[in-house]
Coordinates of C-alpha atoms in Angstrom, one line a residue:
X1 CA 178.1 -7.9 -10.0
X2 CA 176.2 -6.4 -7.1
X3 CA 173.1 -8.3 -8.2
X4 CA 175.0 -11.5 -8.3
X5 CA 176.3 -10.9 -4.8
X6 CA 172.8 -10.2 -3.5
X7 CA 171.5 -13.4 -4.9
X8 CA 174.4 -15.3 -3.3
X9 CA 173.6 -13.7 0.1
X10 CA 169.9 -14.5 -0.3
X11 CA 170.8 -18.1 -1.1
X12 CA 173.1 -18.3 1.9
X13 CA 170.3 -16.9 4.1
X14 CA 167.9 -19.6 2.8
X15 CA 170.4 -22.3 3.4
X16 CA 171.0 -21.1 7.0
X17 CA 167.3 -21.0 7.6
X18 CA 166.9 -24.5 6.2
X19 CA 169.7 -25.8 8.4
X20 CA 168.2 -24.1 11.4
X21 CA 164.8 -25.6 10.6
X22 CA 166.2 -29.1 10.3
X23 CA 168.2 -28.6 13.6
X24 CA 165.1 -27.3 15.5
X25 CA 162.9 -30.1 14.0
X26 CA 165.4 -32.8 15.0
X27 CA 165.6 -31.3 18.5
X28 CA 161.8 -31.2 18.8
X29 CA 161.6 -34.8 17.6
X30 CA 164.1 -35.9 20.3
X31 CA 162.1 -33.9 23.0
X32 CA 158.8 -35.5 21.9
X33 CA 160.2 -38.9 22.9
X34 CA 160.1 -37.8 26.6
X35 CA 156.3 -37.2 26.4
X36 CA 153.8 -39.9 27.2
X37 CA 153.0 -42.1 24.2
X38 CA 149.4 -40.8 24.0
X39 CA 150.9 -37.3 23.5
X40 CA 153.6 -38.5 21.1
X41 CA 150.9 -39.8 18.8
X42 CA 149.3 -36.3 18.5
X43 CA 152.7 -34.7 17.6
X44 CA 152.7 -35.3 13.9
X45 CA 155.7 -34.5 11.7
X46 CA 153.7 -31.6 10.2
X47 CA 153.0 -30.0 13.6
X48 CA 156.6 -30.3 14.6
X49 CA 157.9 -29.0 11.3
X50 CA 155.5 -26.0 11.5
X51 CA 156.6 -25.4 15.1
X52 CA 160.3 -25.5 14.1
X53 CA 159.6 -22.9 11.3
X54 CA 157.9 -20.6 13.9
X55 CA 160.9 -20.9 16.2
X56 CA 163.6 -20.1 13.6
X57 CA 164.1 -16.4 14.4
X58 CA 163.7 -16.7 18.2
X59 CA 160.7 -14.4 18.5
X60 CA 158.4 -17.2 19.7
X61 CA 160.9 -18.0 22.5
X62 CA 160.7 -14.4 23.7
X63 CA 156.8 -14.4 23.5
X64 CA 156.6 -17.7 25.5
X65 CA 159.0 -16.3 28.1
X66 CA 156.9 -13.2 28.4
X67 CA 153.7 -15.2 28.7
X68 CA 155.2 -17.4 31.4
X69 CA 156.4 -14.3 33.4
X70 CA 152.9 -12.8 33.2
X71 CA 151.3 -16.1 34.2
X72 CA 153.7 -16.4 37.2
X73 CA 152.9 -12.9 38.3
X74 CA 149.2 -13.5 38.0
X75 CA 149.4 -16.7 40.0
X76 CA 151.4 -15.1 42.7
X77 CA 149.0 -12.2 42.9
X78 CA 145.9 -14.4 43.1
X79 CA 147.6 -16.6 45.7
X80 CA 148.4 -13.5 47.8
X81 CA 144.8 -12.3 47.5
X82 CA 143.6 -15.7 48.7
X83 CA 146.0 -15.8 51.6
X84 CA 145.0 -12.3 52.7
X85 CA 141.3 -13.3 52.6
X86 CA 142.0 -16.4 54.7
X87 CA 143.9 -14.2 57.2
X88 CA 141.0 -11.8 57.4
X89 CA 138.6 -14.7 58.0
X90 CA 140.8 -16.1 60.7
X91 CA 141.0 -12.7 62.4
X92 CA 137.2 -12.3 62.2
X93 CA 136.5 -15.7 63.7
X94 CA 139.1 -15.3 66.5
X95 CA 137.6 -11.9 67.3
X96 CA 134.1 -13.3 67.5
X97 CA 135.2 -16.2 69.7
X98 CA 137.0 -13.8 72.0
X99 CA 133.8 -11.6 72.3
X100 CA 131.8 -14.8 72.9
X101 CA 134.1 -15.9 75.7
X102 CA 134.0 -12.4 77.3
X103 CA 130.2 -12.3 77.1
X104 CA 129.9 -15.8 78.7
X105 CA 132.2 -14.7 81.6
X106 CA 130.2 -11.6 82.4
X107 CA 126.8 -13.4 81.9
X108 CA 124.6 -14.5 84.8
X109 CA 124.5 -18.3 85.1
X110 CA 120.8 -18.7 84.3
X111 CA 121.2 -16.8 81.0
X112 CA 124.2 -18.9 79.7
X113 CA 122.1 -21.4 77.7
X114 CA 120.3 -18.6 75.9
X115 CA 123.6 -16.8 75.3
X116 CA 125.3 -19.9 73.9
X117 CA 122.4 -20.6 71.5
X118 CA 122.6 -17.0 70.3
X119 CA 126.4 -17.2 69.9
X120 CA 126.2 -20.5 68.1
X121 CA 123.8 -18.9 65.5
X122 CA 126.2 -16.0 65.2
X123 CA 129.2 -18.3 64.7
X124 CA 127.3 -20.4 62.0
X125 CA 126.3 -17.2 60.2
X126 CA 130.0 -16.1 60.2
X127 CA 131.2 -19.5 59.0
X128 CA 128.6 -19.4 56.2
X129 CA 129.8 -15.9 55.2
X130 CA 133.4 -17.2 55.2
X131 CA 132.5 -20.2 53.0
X132 CA 130.7 -18.0 50.5
X133 CA 133.5 -15.4 50.3
X134 CA 136.0 -18.2 49.8
X135 CA 133.9 -19.8 47.1
X136 CA 133.6 -16.4 45.3
X137 CA 137.3 -15.9 45.6
X138 CA 138.0 -19.3 44.1
X139 CA 135.6 -18.7 41.3
X140 CA 137.3 -15.4 40.6
X141 CA 140.7 -17.1 40.5
X142 CA 139.5 -19.8 38.1
X143 CA 138.0 -17.2 35.8
X144 CA 141.2 -15.1 35.8
X145 CA 143.4 -18.1 35.1
X146 CA 141.0 -19.2 32.3
X147 CA 141.3 -15.7 30.8
X148 CA 145.1 -16.0 31.0
X149 CA 144.9 -19.3 29.0
X150 CA 142.7 -17.6 26.4
X151 CA 145.2 -14.6 26.2
X152 CA 148.1 -17.1 25.7
X153 CA 146.3 -19.0 23.1
X154 CA 145.4 -15.9 21.2
X155 CA 148.9 -14.4 21.4
X156 CA 150.6 -17.6 20.2
X157 CA 148.0 -18.0 17.4
X158 CA 148.7 -14.4 16.2
X159 CA 152.4 -15.2 16.3
X160 CA 151.7 -18.0 13.9
X161 CA 152.5 -20.9 16.2
X162 CA 151.0 -24.1 14.8
X163 CA 148.5 -25.8 17.2
X164 CA 147.5 -22.7 19.0
X165 CA 144.0 -21.2 18.9
X166 CA 141.3 -20.4 21.4
X167 CA 139.8 -23.6 22.7
X168 CA 138.5 -25.2 25.9
X169 CA 138.7 -28.8 24.5
X170 CA 140.7 -30.7 27.1
X171 CA 142.5 -32.8 24.4
X172 CA 143.5 -29.7 22.5
X173 CA 144.6 -27.9 25.8
X174 CA 146.8 -30.9 26.6
X175 CA 148.3 -30.7 23.1
X176 CA 149.0 -27.0 23.5
X177 CA 150.5 -27.5 27.0
X178 CA 152.8 -30.2 25.5
X179 CA 153.8 -27.8 22.6
X180 CA 154.6 -25.1 25.2
X181 CA 156.6 -27.6 27.2
X182 CA 158.6 -28.5 24.0
X183 CA 159.2 -24.8 23.3
X184 CA 160.3 -24.1 26.9
X185 CA 162.7 -27.1 26.9
X186 CA 164.2 -26.2 23.5
X187 CA 164.6 -22.6 24.7
X188 CA 166.5 -23.8 27.8
X189 CA 168.7 -26.0 25.7
X190 CA 169.4 -23.2 23.3
X191 CA 170.1 -20.8 26.2
X192 CA 172.6 -23.3 27.7
X193 CA 174.3 -23.9 24.3
X194 CA 174.6 -20.1 23.7
X195 CA 176.2 -19.6 27.2
X196 CA 178.7 -22.4 26.4
X197 CA 179.8 -20.6 23.2
X198 CA 179.8 -17.0 24.5

């Protein structure tokens, strides 16, 4: 009798999983209709079905939420670093211009042209340094964001989410971004539905 009951529960679990899979698949198919037609063409039934299977237990929703939070923190941190660097550069330039003005006011009239030439070179040197430091900061930001993308791709691939693997191919990245958007929208819809019934 206990064995028969166990088989019934297993059958019930399978039925529930199938129903959940069909529900998620139909929701994904509805969401895909909001994407541009070029993206819709790449979202095959197989990709959507595999994605729905990966979403059944909710773990992927939690993973995506965690990845988004990490990404937002990283972006905020990088933005703050860049703003701080720009403020430092502004302060350096203002300080230099103030020192130049003070030097010109205390300079004898016949030495002003020589002083201005020297100050112009000093200002150009500072501006070149500022441009170089900003370029290096921007490169650092791009590299860090690229690394975050690789981390996200790797994490989702290990979680078994169809369509995710490490790539720099722009078409594949667009597909992955669209898949993430579908997951996010479906997660929001599920969250709203759960709040209505709780």
